Every structure is written in structure tokens, then in C-alpha cells.
Amino acid sequence: MSERLGVFGGTFDPPHVGHLIAAADVRHELGLDRILMVVANEPWQKLGSRDLTPASDRLAMVRAAVAGVDGLEASAIEIERGGTSYTADTLADLAAARPGVQLYLILGADAAAGFTTWERYEDVVAQARLVVVDRPGAPVTLAEGVPWQRIAAPRLEISSTDLRRRVGADAPIDFLVPAGVVTYITEHGLYRVGR
Ligand code: ATP
Ligand code: MG
């Protein structure tokens, strides 16, 4: 049987339990063999808006987040390719490396809402099945003709933006991110004000 592979892309600055619960639920609901948490090298939508944490740190945090979790893996494919991260290229690379693979692209509802602004989104549709995970405050409106399926996951009001703010304000992030991610952030002094 061909492999059923989930692709969950993000900036993951930092990764949090909202991402992980969504991924675990989608994997269970769709019976996926694995889900790759694909760390964006340079997310084109976020360029210029703020200082991104280096990709190597974001990758290390995703690795720490999924350590010991069955079926979830960190992927450096976009970092290794370098440059701006486009999902259309990532899916093509994954498919080329694994003939016959079935790709499932997992999107939060806010990401899904902007999907048709993505670079070569028609290529994305042609290469993967779209799976939209419900997220609070972001009703899904995809363009007509874009086939997708919805998976309802617990609605956790957690965002990386709020986590960065918390660290900067010396507020706790325990239980919002896995313990290994807390340790990494602390040891590397990420998100401190004036960094
Ligand atoms: P930021 O606040 O910096 O935008 P974020 O928390 O939205 O960070 P991203 O790395 O931008 O995280 O998101 C990666 C993917 O995870 C996107 O598809 C997004 O919709 C989804 N996502 C983000 N937060 C959640 C959440 N709490 N529950 C489910 N999916 C989420
Ligand atoms: Mg986001």
C-alpha cells in the first residue's frame, strides 16, 4: 500500500501544543502513516514583518517538540533547499523522493483562508489533498473549486505570537509548549526583550 504522508508546514516560532494536538488528531482521523512538521526556511508571508528566529533554532525546537511522539517528525526539507519556502516546491520534492506517496497538506483555518494567495496554489491542489483543521476566530472560506476536507480538533487559543510575548514579559509558557521546548528557549535565550 502506498504511504499516506501528512505535511504540516509552519514557521514554528516556537512550536506549541496547538500545532501538536492538531497534527496528532489529523493523523488519527485520516490514518496517516506519518506527519512531517515542515519548518519554513523563509516564510514569504512573514518576511519583513518581524525578526524571525533562525531556522536552525526553529528546527531544533520542532525536533524537541515531537521527540518520542509516534508518527510526528520534524522536517528540514525547506531549510535544506534554502531560499524562500514555497509549499508547491516542497510537495514536488517529497513526491519525487517517494514514488506513489499520497500527500495530505494540513492547514490551520487561518492559513486555509489565505490559501489562494499562495505561490502556484493550483500546483499545491494538484499534488496533495487539503486538510483544514478548525481554529478559533478564523472561519474557513476557501475559493470555489478548491477541494478540501475539514477535521475538527480541540480549539486551543494558543499562538506563537502570544508565546513570544509571554517570554518577553517573563510570563510562564509551561504546558503551552512541550517541556523540551521550554528548556530550549531558556537555554538559548530566545524571545528575550532587547535580543
Ligand atoms: P504566529 O502567531 O507567529 O503566526 P502560529 O501560532 O500561527 O504563529 P504558525 O507557525 O504560523 O503558528 O502556524 C503553522 C500552522 O499551524 C498554520 O497552518 C496555522 O494555521 C496552524 N496553527 C497555528 N496555531 C494553531 C492552533 N492553536 N491550533 C491549530 N492549528 C494552529
Ligand atoms: Mg500563524
XYZ file of N, CA, C and O and ligand atoms in Angstrom:
812
model
N 0.835 -1.204 0.000
C 0.000 0.000 0.000
C 0.868 1.252 0.000
O 1.916 1.279 0.612
N 0.414 2.277 -0.695
C 1.246 3.479 -0.773
C 1.195 4.248 0.551
O 0.211 4.207 1.282
N 2.290 4.926 0.813
C 2.404 5.657 2.066
C 1.471 6.858 2.081
O 1.331 7.572 1.090
N 0.817 7.090 3.207
C -0.038 8.266 3.392
C 0.709 9.229 4.310
O 0.894 8.967 5.487
N 1.164 10.312 3.692
C 2.079 11.212 4.392
C 1.455 12.596 4.591
O 1.051 13.243 3.622
N 1.380 13.029 5.830
C 0.875 14.374 6.131
C 2.016 15.384 6.081
O 3.151 15.078 6.441
N 1.689 16.591 5.624
C 2.664 17.675 5.544
C 2.057 18.866 6.274
O 1.032 19.405 5.858
N 2.674 19.239 7.388
C 2.161 20.341 8.202
C 3.261 21.387 8.273
O 4.242 21.219 8.986
N 3.107 22.440 7.494
C 4.132 23.461 7.438
C 3.857 24.595 8.412
O 2.714 24.850 8.788
N 4.929 25.256 8.803
C 4.744 26.412 9.679
C 6.063 27.110 9.929
O 7.131 26.605 9.571
N 5.949 28.280 10.529
C 7.147 28.980 10.964
C 7.650 28.344 12.264
O 8.845 28.290 12.520
N 6.714 27.909 13.086
C 7.016 27.234 14.350
C 8.007 28.051 15.182
O 9.075 27.571 15.568
N 7.614 29.268 15.480
C 8.500 30.233 16.157
C 7.826 30.753 17.432
O 7.526 31.938 17.499
N 7.639 29.907 18.462
C 8.015 28.494 18.582
C 6.837 27.563 18.265
O 5.692 28.017 18.173
N 7.127 26.231 18.125
C 6.037 25.249 18.053
C 5.323 25.174 19.401
O 5.937 25.433 20.437
N 4.023 24.860 19.364
C 3.253 24.795 20.623
C 2.265 23.640 20.577
O 2.115 22.980 19.530
N 1.565 23.417 21.680
C 0.686 22.240 21.747
C -0.519 22.373 20.816
O -1.106 21.369 20.426
N -0.886 23.598 20.418
C -1.944 23.746 19.410
C -1.552 23.045 18.121
O -2.340 22.293 17.526
N -0.305 23.272 17.670
C 0.190 22.596 16.473
C 0.176 21.072 16.659
O -0.234 20.321 15.781
N 0.655 20.642 17.832
C 0.868 19.204 18.049
C -0.444 18.451 18.181
O -0.607 17.350 17.630
N -1.397 19.049 18.881
C -2.697 18.388 19.042
C -3.396 18.301 17.694
O -3.990 17.271 17.350
N -3.312 19.367 16.914
C -3.921 19.347 15.581
C -3.296 18.230 14.737
O -4.003 17.448 14.084
N -1.978 18.144 14.753
C -1.293 17.124 13.952
C -1.670 15.721 14.414
O -1.968 14.841 13.588
N -1.674 15.510 15.717
C -1.998 14.168 16.233
C -3.430 13.782 15.880
O -3.705 12.630 15.506
N -4.360 14.730 15.962
C -5.757 14.439 15.630
C -5.933 14.125 14.152
O -6.651 13.204 13.781
N -5.276 14.903 13.300
C -5.396 14.660 11.860
C -4.799 13.290 11.516
O -5.373 12.517 10.743
N -3.663 12.987 12.108
C -3.043 11.684 11.824
C -3.991 10.551 12.205
O -4.181 9.596 11.448
N -4.624 10.685 13.370
C -5.556 9.656 13.826
C -6.792 9.576 12.920
O -7.171 8.498 12.460
N -7.408 10.727 12.647
C -8.659 10.752 11.871
C -8.464 10.193 10.468
O -9.349 9.526 9.933
N -7.350 10.516 9.854
C -7.128 10.116 8.460
C -6.269 8.855 8.331
O -6.041 8.373 7.226
N -5.822 8.335 9.463
C -4.996 7.131 9.410
C -3.712 7.342 8.628
O -3.312 6.483 7.841
N -3.068 8.478 8.848
C -1.827 8.764 8.121
C -0.670 7.981 8.754
O -0.635 7.774 9.967
N 0.259 7.570 7.922
C 1.425 6.870 8.453
C 2.294 7.810 9.273
O 2.736 7.468 10.370
N 2.543 9.002 8.710
C 3.421 9.958 9.383
C 2.972 11.363 9.031
O 2.372 11.579 7.976
N 3.317 12.296 9.876
C 3.145 13.705 9.521
C 4.498 14.394 9.673
O 5.158 14.275 10.716
N 4.908 15.083 8.624
C 6.130 15.876 8.681
C 5.771 17.298 9.105
O 4.937 17.942 8.471
N 6.394 17.758 10.164
C 6.257 19.157 10.569
C 7.367 19.903 9.818
O 8.539 19.817 10.183
N 6.976 20.591 8.752
C 7.959 21.187 7.846
C 8.249 22.624 8.277
O 7.370 23.503 8.243
N 9.480 22.841 8.692
C 9.882 24.150 9.209
C 10.227 25.077 8.038
O 11.126 24.786 7.254
N 9.502 26.176 7.914
C 9.744 27.115 6.812
C 11.127 27.736 6.949
O 11.535 28.141 8.051
N 11.849 27.826 5.838
C 13.152 28.499 5.877
C 12.932 30.006 5.952
O 13.230 30.642 6.961
N 12.390 30.536 4.871
C 11.997 31.954 4.851
C 10.539 31.980 4.454
O 10.214 31.854 3.289
N 9.640 32.119 5.420
C 8.227 32.161 5.063
C 7.927 33.474 4.341
O 8.077 34.538 4.932
N 7.571 33.414 3.074
C 7.418 34.626 2.272
C 6.358 35.557 2.844
O 6.450 36.767 2.699
N 5.368 34.998 3.536
C 4.297 35.855 4.062
C 4.737 36.629 5.296
O 4.084 37.569 5.704
N 5.814 36.176 5.923
C 6.212 36.828 7.172
C 7.473 37.664 7.013
O 7.906 38.316 7.956
N 8.063 37.649 5.819
C 9.304 38.394 5.623
C 9.093 39.877 5.888
O 8.103 40.458 5.472
N 10.019 40.459 6.593
C 9.959 41.891 6.819
C 9.060 42.322 7.958
O 9.144 43.443 8.421
N 8.206 41.427 8.438
C 7.251 41.866 9.451
C 7.856 41.878 10.853
O 7.495 42.660 11.695
N 8.807 40.990 11.102
C 9.463 40.976 12.409
C 10.726 40.155 12.270
O 10.941 39.512 11.256
N 11.558 40.147 13.330
C 12.756 39.326 13.302
C 12.383 37.873 13.541
O 11.846 37.538 14.592
N 12.649 37.039 12.562
C 12.390 35.614 12.734
C 13.548 34.987 13.490
O 14.694 35.366 13.309
N 13.237 34.010 14.302
C 14.278 33.201 14.928
C 14.961 32.376 13.838
O 14.289 31.912 12.918
N 16.297 32.211 13.906
C 16.986 31.425 12.879
C 16.318 30.064 12.672
O 15.855 29.434 13.628
N 16.319 29.639 11.401
C 15.655 28.378 11.050
C 16.222 27.202 11.843
O 15.493 26.286 12.221
N 17.539 27.238 12.116
C 18.146 26.117 12.848
C 17.565 25.999 14.262
O 17.360 24.891 14.772
N 17.280 27.136 14.891
C 16.659 27.098 16.223
C 15.211 26.607 16.128
O 14.751 25.825 16.971
N 14.495 27.070 15.112
C 13.095 26.641 14.977
C 13.022 25.132 14.697
O 12.156 24.424 15.229
N 13.969 24.643 13.887
C 14.021 23.201 13.619
C 14.330 22.423 14.896
O 13.697 21.397 15.192
N 15.284 22.904 15.659
C 15.649 22.217 16.906
C 14.458 22.176 17.868
O 14.227 21.172 18.551
N 13.678 23.266 17.903
C 12.508 23.279 18.789
C 11.445 22.288 18.319
O 10.800 21.624 19.141
N 11.245 22.185 16.993
C 10.255 21.215 16.493
C 10.737 19.795 16.779
O 9.952 18.927 17.176
N 12.044 19.572 16.618
C 12.580 18.243 16.964
C 12.315 17.918 18.429
O 11.905 16.811 18.764
N 12.558 18.894 19.292
C 12.316 18.668 20.722
C 10.830 18.421 20.980
O 10.459 17.591 21.809
N 9.984 19.130 20.241
C 8.537 19.022 20.469
C 8.005 17.638 20.118
O 7.100 17.127 20.777
N 8.534 17.026 19.065
C 7.987 15.743 18.611
C 8.809 14.546 19.105
O 8.478 13.401 18.785
N 9.858 14.816 19.876
C 10.712 13.717 20.354
C 9.856 12.691 21.099
O 9.100 13.040 22.007
N 9.949 11.446 20.672
C 9.231 10.373 21.358
C 7.765 10.264 20.996
O 7.056 9.428 21.550
N 7.277 11.125 20.086
C 5.869 11.055 19.678
C 5.780 10.237 18.391
O 6.399 10.576 17.380
N 5.005 9.176 18.447
C 4.864 8.283 17.303
C 4.222 9.008 16.122
O 3.182 9.643 16.269
N 4.854 8.940 14.965
C 4.198 9.408 13.740
C 4.344 10.887 13.441
O 3.907 11.335 12.393
N 4.926 11.658 14.343
C 5.193 13.071 14.055
C 6.693 13.264 13.934
O 7.448 12.818 14.801
N 7.112 13.935 12.856
C 8.545 14.134 12.623
C 8.831 15.561 12.199
O 8.035 16.168 11.492
N 9.984 16.062 12.609
C 10.432 17.374 12.126
C 11.060 17.190 10.753
O 11.768 16.215 10.522
N 10.796 18.120 9.844
C 11.411 18.053 8.511
C 12.192 19.322 8.214
O 11.689 20.439 8.384
N 13.425 19.106 7.738
C 14.303 20.224 7.368
C 14.309 20.449 5.861
O 15.166 21.178 5.351
N 13.355 19.879 5.140
C 13.413 19.900 3.677
C 13.458 21.325 3.112
O 14.179 21.598 2.153
N 12.730 22.248 3.730
C 12.732 23.622 3.197
C 13.991 24.372 3.600
O 14.467 25.251 2.876
N 14.535 24.030 4.747
C 15.779 24.659 5.198
C 16.933 24.188 4.316
O 17.782 24.981 3.891
N 16.929 22.885 4.011
C 17.992 22.342 3.152
C 17.909 22.897 1.736
O 18.926 23.118 1.079
N 16.691 23.145 1.246
C 16.543 23.717 -0.097
C 17.002 25.169 -0.099
O 17.496 25.687 -1.096
N 16.805 25.851 1.016
C 17.227 27.246 1.148
C 16.284 28.200 0.456
O 15.331 27.792 -0.204
N 16.523 29.475 0.643
C 15.719 30.496 -0.018
C 14.310 30.580 0.548
O 14.042 30.143 1.669
N 13.442 31.132 -0.246
C 12.055 31.317 0.172
C 11.314 29.980 0.118
O 11.532 29.186 -0.783
N 10.459 29.755 1.114
C 9.775 28.467 1.221
C 8.432 28.509 0.515
O 7.529 29.243 0.933
N 8.304 27.736 -0.551
C 7.016 27.604 -1.229
C 6.548 26.158 -1.125
O 7.274 25.228 -1.475
N 5.321 25.989 -0.670
C 4.774 24.644 -0.451
C 4.719 23.848 -1.747
O 4.936 22.627 -1.743
N 4.450 24.512 -2.869
C 4.383 23.799 -4.151
C 5.701 23.069 -4.426
O 5.705 21.919 -4.894
N 6.825 23.711 -4.128
C 8.135 23.079 -4.338
C 8.349 21.923 -3.359
O 8.901 20.882 -3.711
N 7.945 22.140 -2.114
C 8.138 21.112 -1.085
C 7.376 19.840 -1.434
O 7.904 18.729 -1.332
N 6.127 20.004 -1.872
C 5.331 18.827 -2.231
C 5.958 18.103 -3.424
O 6.015 16.869 -3.455
N 6.440 18.863 -4.390
C 7.062 18.245 -5.568
C 8.307 17.458 -5.154
O 8.524 16.327 -5.616
N 9.110 18.025 -4.267
C 10.318 17.325 -3.799
C 9.952 16.050 -3.037
O 10.592 15.006 -3.214
N 8.941 16.141 -2.185
C 8.543 14.965 -1.405
C 8.021 13.862 -2.319
O 8.342 12.681 -2.143
N 7.212 14.246 -3.305
C 6.637 13.251 -4.217
C 7.729 12.608 -5.072
O 7.698 11.405 -5.339
N 8.703 13.423 -5.483
C 9.782 12.888 -6.328
C 10.619 11.867 -5.559
O 11.103 10.885 -6.123
N 10.778 12.109 -4.262
C 11.614 11.212 -3.456
C 10.873 9.932 -3.059
O 11.498 8.965 -2.624
N 9.537 9.951 -3.167
C 8.744 8.789 -2.722
C 7.671 8.477 -3.746
O 6.509 8.848 -3.571
N 8.013 7.784 -4.808
C 7.018 7.489 -5.852
C 5.788 6.797 -5.259
O 5.924 5.892 -4.440
N 4.607 7.273 -5.654
C 3.365 6.640 -5.193
C 2.840 7.172 -3.875
O 1.759 6.783 -3.428
N 3.583 8.066 -3.222
C 3.142 8.579 -1.923
C 1.853 9.392 -2.074
O 1.614 10.032 -3.105
N 0.974 9.299 -1.083
C -0.228 10.149 -1.049
C 0.015 11.271 -0.053
O 0.210 11.025 1.135
N -0.008 12.500 -0.534
C 0.315 13.644 0.320
C -0.954 14.323 0.819
O -1.905 14.529 0.058
N -0.957 14.663 2.080
C -2.056 15.392 2.719
C -1.479 16.674 3.300
O -0.637 16.623 4.193
N -1.915 17.805 2.770
C -1.406 19.084 3.273
C -2.346 19.602 4.356
O -3.532 19.814 4.119
N -1.783 19.801 5.539
C -2.583 20.186 6.700
C -2.444 21.680 6.950
O -1.334 22.211 7.037
N -3.579 22.333 7.055
C -3.592 23.785 7.240
C -4.498 24.148 8.405
O -5.586 23.582 8.540
N -4.073 25.104 9.222
C -4.996 25.700 10.170
C -5.991 26.553 9.397
O -5.747 26.920 8.237
N -7.107 26.878 10.038
C -8.155 27.599 9.318
C -7.683 28.966 8.828
O -8.070 29.410 7.740
N -6.827 29.626 9.597
C -6.351 30.952 9.158
C -5.443 30.813 7.934
O -5.533 31.606 6.997
N -4.631 29.785 7.922
C -3.782 29.548 6.752
C -4.646 29.176 5.546
O -4.382 29.611 4.417
N -5.690 28.399 5.783
C -6.573 27.980 4.692
C -7.277 29.176 4.057
O -7.458 29.238 2.836
N -7.644 30.145 4.893
C -8.382 31.306 4.384
C -7.570 32.089 3.358
O -8.112 32.687 2.439
N -6.241 32.074 3.516
C -5.395 32.812 2.575
C -4.799 31.937 1.487
O -3.937 32.398 0.727
N -5.287 30.724 1.380
C -4.625 29.723 0.539
C -4.472 30.139 -0.931
O -3.437 29.887 -1.547
N -5.500 30.793 -1.476
C -5.433 31.107 -2.916
C -4.487 32.270 -3.215
O -4.289 32.624 -4.375
N -3.892 32.872 -2.184
C -2.845 33.873 -2.424
C -1.468 33.198 -2.507
O -0.473 33.872 -2.800
N -1.421 31.894 -2.240
C -0.118 31.210 -2.229
C 0.455 31.112 -3.635
O -0.272 30.979 -4.613
N 1.774 31.123 -3.668
C 2.504 30.905 -4.910
C 2.097 29.549 -5.523
O 2.188 28.528 -4.869
N 1.636 29.562 -6.792
C 1.271 28.337 -7.525
C 0.338 27.435 -6.711
O 0.561 26.220 -6.583
N -0.719 28.021 -6.142
C -1.592 27.198 -5.302
C -2.277 26.098 -6.104
O -2.605 25.040 -5.561
N -2.474 26.301 -7.417
C -3.086 25.245 -8.235
C -2.190 23.997 -8.251
O -2.688 22.868 -8.273
N -0.871 24.215 -8.253
C 0.062 23.080 -8.185
C -0.080 22.345 -6.856
O 0.045 21.123 -6.787
N -0.302 23.123 -5.802
C -0.469 22.518 -4.483
C -1.699 21.613 -4.492
O -1.652 20.457 -4.048
N -2.806 22.124 -5.037
C -4.053 21.358 -5.100
C -3.859 20.076 -5.919
O -4.392 19.015 -5.594
N -3.066 20.185 -6.976
C -2.865 19.033 -7.853
C -2.010 17.955 -7.193
O -2.080 16.782 -7.560
N -1.214 18.366 -6.198
C -0.245 17.425 -5.639
C -0.645 16.814 -4.309
O -0.065 15.807 -3.889
N -1.585 17.444 -3.617
C -1.909 16.974 -2.268
C -3.391 17.147 -1.984
O -4.061 17.970 -2.611
N -3.908 16.355 -1.058
C -5.266 16.586 -0.564
C -5.181 17.618 0.552
O -4.312 17.522 1.408
N -6.068 18.576 0.534
C -6.035 19.630 1.546
C -6.881 19.233 2.744
O -8.024 18.807 2.590
N -6.307 19.391 3.905
C -6.991 19.085 5.154
C -6.961 20.345 6.006
O -5.889 20.868 6.305
N -8.133 20.849 6.373
C -8.193 22.073 7.162
C -8.603 21.729 8.583
O -9.621 21.078 8.810
N -7.786 22.164 9.533
C -8.077 21.943 10.940
C -8.737 23.201 11.477
O -8.252 24.300 11.259
N -9.852 23.006 12.159
C -10.566 24.149 12.725
C -9.709 24.927 13.688
O -9.022 24.360 14.521
N -9.780 26.227 13.581
C -9.063 27.058 14.532
C -9.992 28.191 14.935
O -10.716 28.718 14.089
N -9.965 28.599 16.200
C -10.876 29.658 16.640
C -10.634 30.977 15.923
O -9.501 31.307 15.569
N -11.708 31.714 15.699
C -11.587 33.064 15.172
C -11.188 33.134 13.725
O -10.800 34.184 13.247
N -11.264 32.037 13.000
C -10.851 32.057 11.598
C -11.756 31.152 10.769
O -11.385 30.035 10.450
N -12.962 31.621 10.451
C -13.869 30.793 9.657
C -13.262 30.481 8.297
O -12.664 31.345 7.663
N -13.380 29.239 7.897
C -12.732 28.815 6.662
C -13.540 29.250 5.446
O -14.702 28.925 5.319
N -12.918 30.026 4.579
C -13.534 30.342 3.303
C -12.500 30.093 2.227
O -11.621 30.908 1.996
N -12.611 28.945 1.603
C -11.710 28.623 0.504
C -12.403 28.953 -0.803
O -13.619 28.911 -0.892
N -11.618 29.275 -1.798
C -12.174 29.584 -3.110
C -12.929 28.377 -3.666
O -12.619 27.235 -3.339
N -13.941 28.677 -4.487
C -14.680 27.608 -5.164
C -13.704 26.782 -5.991
O -12.739 27.302 -6.532
N -13.973 25.517 -6.060
C -13.145 24.674 -6.917
C -11.902 24.149 -6.230
O -11.138 23.411 -6.821
N -11.670 24.559 -4.984
C -10.543 24.004 -4.233
C -11.093 22.900 -3.333
O -11.792 23.192 -2.369
N -10.815 21.645 -3.641
C -11.344 20.568 -2.820
C -10.582 20.457 -1.504
O -9.355 20.521 -1.494
N -11.300 20.320 -0.405
C -10.641 20.184 0.892
C -11.554 19.458 1.841
O -12.749 19.349 1.597
N -10.991 18.928 2.899
C -11.808 18.325 3.933
C -11.452 18.927 5.274
O -10.333 19.397 5.475
N -12.439 18.949 6.158
C -12.254 19.592 7.447
C -12.098 18.541 8.531
O -12.806 17.543 8.545
N -11.168 18.780 9.437
C -11.033 17.952 10.636
C -11.207 18.880 11.837
O -10.528 19.900 11.934
N -12.137 18.533 12.692
C -12.339 19.343 13.889
C -11.402 18.858 14.984
O -11.395 17.687 15.322
N -10.576 19.757 15.477
C -9.674 19.432 16.582
C -10.002 20.394 17.727
O -10.586 21.447 17.489
N -9.626 20.038 18.953
C -9.900 20.943 20.068
C -9.391 22.347 19.760
O -8.302 22.503 19.224
N -10.191 23.337 20.109
C -9.843 24.708 19.754
C -9.027 25.324 20.876
O -9.558 25.774 21.866
N -7.740 25.332 20.706
C -6.871 25.900 21.738
C -6.445 27.298 21.336
O -5.927 27.505 20.243
N -6.654 28.237 22.219
C -6.278 29.636 21.951
C -4.808 29.833 22.258
O -4.454 30.484 23.239
N -3.977 29.228 21.443
C -2.536 29.348 21.634
C -1.932 29.778 20.320
O -2.279 29.238 19.274
N -1.060 30.768 20.353
C -0.346 31.165 19.138
C 1.114 31.409 19.492
O 1.455 31.758 20.628
N 1.964 31.253 18.490
C 3.382 31.541 18.697
C 3.575 33.015 19.059
O 4.449 33.356 19.864
N 2.756 33.879 18.463
C 2.849 35.318 18.766
C 2.689 35.552 20.267
O 3.470 36.283 20.889
N 1.670 34.924 20.863
C 1.433 35.115 22.295
C 2.565 34.501 23.119
O 2.966 35.057 24.142
N 3.099 33.377 22.652
C 4.199 32.749 23.393
C 5.442 33.633 23.394
O 6.118 33.787 24.416
N 5.748 34.268 22.251
C 6.903 35.180 22.204
C 6.686 36.348 23.154
O 7.603 36.772 23.870
N 5.456 36.858 23.163
C 5.134 37.969 24.062
C 5.306 37.553 25.519
O 5.873 38.283 26.333
N 4.841 36.342 25.824
C 4.959 35.860 27.201
C 6.416 35.786 27.648
O 6.758 36.225 28.751
N 7.261 35.207 26.800
C 8.670 35.078 27.193
C 9.258 36.470 27.414
O 9.962 36.713 28.397
N 8.923 37.397 26.515
C 9.442 38.759 26.641
C 8.971 39.446 27.914
O 9.653 40.313 28.454
N 7.794 39.037 28.388
C 7.221 39.651 29.583
C 7.515 38.826 30.832
O 6.950 39.082 31.896
N 8.374 37.816 30.700
C 8.719 36.943 31.826
C 7.532 36.160 32.370
O 7.517 35.779 33.533
N 6.528 35.943 31.531
C 5.368 35.143 31.934
C 5.635 33.682 31.581
O 6.429 33.391 30.683
N 4.989 32.744 32.268
C 5.286 31.329 32.018
C 4.727 30.825 30.692
O 3.698 31.302 30.213
N 5.421 29.855 30.109
C 4.928 29.173 28.908
C 4.796 27.674 29.156
O 4.519 26.917 28.236
N 4.994 27.273 30.410
C 4.862 25.855 30.750
C 3.489 25.349 30.350
O 2.481 26.057 30.516
N 3.447 24.129 29.813
C 2.225 23.415 29.402
C 1.640 23.947 28.093
O 0.778 23.323 27.501
N 2.079 25.118 27.649
C 1.651 25.621 26.338
C 2.564 25.087 25.242
O 2.154 24.997 24.080
N 3.790 24.780 25.629
C 4.743 24.125 24.727
C 5.329 22.941 25.494
O 5.368 22.956 26.725
N 5.789 21.889 24.793
C 6.392 20.749 25.495
C 7.599 21.182 26.323
O 8.269 22.169 25.999
N 7.876 20.416 27.376
C 8.942 20.786 28.308
C 10.286 20.964 27.597
O 11.060 21.872 27.932
N 10.552 20.133 26.604
C 11.819 20.244 25.890
C 11.948 21.560 25.146
O 13.056 22.077 24.953
N 10.826 22.102 24.725
C 10.840 23.397 24.025
C 11.060 24.533 25.030
O 11.791 25.488 24.745
N 10.471 24.417 26.198
C 10.727 25.417 27.251
C 12.217 25.464 27.552
O 12.825 26.540 27.609
N 12.803 24.286 27.702
C 14.233 24.208 28.015
C 15.065 24.855 26.907
O 15.994 25.626 27.189
N 14.720 24.554 25.663
C 15.494 25.107 24.541
C 15.411 26.635 24.527
O 16.420 27.330 24.354
N 14.201 27.150 24.713
C 14.001 28.615 24.689
C 14.824 29.269 25.806
O 15.494 30.287 25.602
N 14.790 28.653 26.983
C 15.505 29.218 28.128
C 17.018 29.164 27.896
O 17.717 30.178 28.057
N 17.491 27.989 27.477
C 18.943 27.821 27.338
C 19.527 28.694 26.227
O 20.689 29.089 26.292
N 18.718 29.003 25.212
C 19.226 29.804 24.098
C 18.796 31.265 24.183
O 19.092 32.048 23.284
N 18.118 31.594 25.245
C 17.736 32.996 25.449
C 16.839 33.550 24.350
O 16.905 34.753 24.043
N 16.001 32.696 23.763
C 15.118 33.168 22.687
C 14.000 34.062 23.235
O 13.562 33.891 24.372
N 13.594 34.991 22.411
C 12.422 35.850 22.670
C 12.582 36.807 23.843
O 11.610 37.377 24.319
N 13.816 36.965 24.313
C 14.016 37.942 25.390
C 13.953 39.333 24.783
O 14.392 39.558 23.658
N 13.437 40.263 25.530
C 13.370 41.654 25.050
C 14.785 42.174 24.850
O 15.684 41.893 25.645
N 14.987 42.905 23.771
C 16.274 43.526 23.530
C 17.298 42.598 22.929
O 18.465 42.944 22.796
N 16.798 41.382 22.561
C 17.714 40.398 21.979
C 18.215 40.855 20.609
O 17.529 41.497 19.861
P 2.257 33.140 14.659
O 1.439 33.638 15.820
O 3.688 33.532 14.708
O 1.618 33.367 13.317
P 1.146 30.459 14.827
O 0.824 30.048 16.211
O 0.009 30.907 13.957
O 2.317 31.531 14.861
P 2.390 29.174 12.599
O 3.747 28.590 12.594
O 2.160 30.483 11.922
O 1.916 29.266 14.133
O 1.332 28.130 12.061
C 1.622 26.927 11.402
C 0.317 26.211 11.112
O -0.328 25.852 12.349
C -0.714 27.053 10.345
O -1.383 26.195 9.411
C -1.665 27.515 11.437
O -2.953 27.741 10.919
C -1.646 26.326 12.386
N -1.935 26.679 13.776
C -1.390 27.674 14.494
N -1.875 27.705 15.748
C -2.768 26.675 15.846
C -3.625 26.179 16.903
N -3.673 26.756 18.118
N -4.393 25.099 16.635
C -4.362 24.521 15.402
N -3.588 24.938 14.368
C -2.793 26.007 14.576
Mg 0.342 31.994 12.137
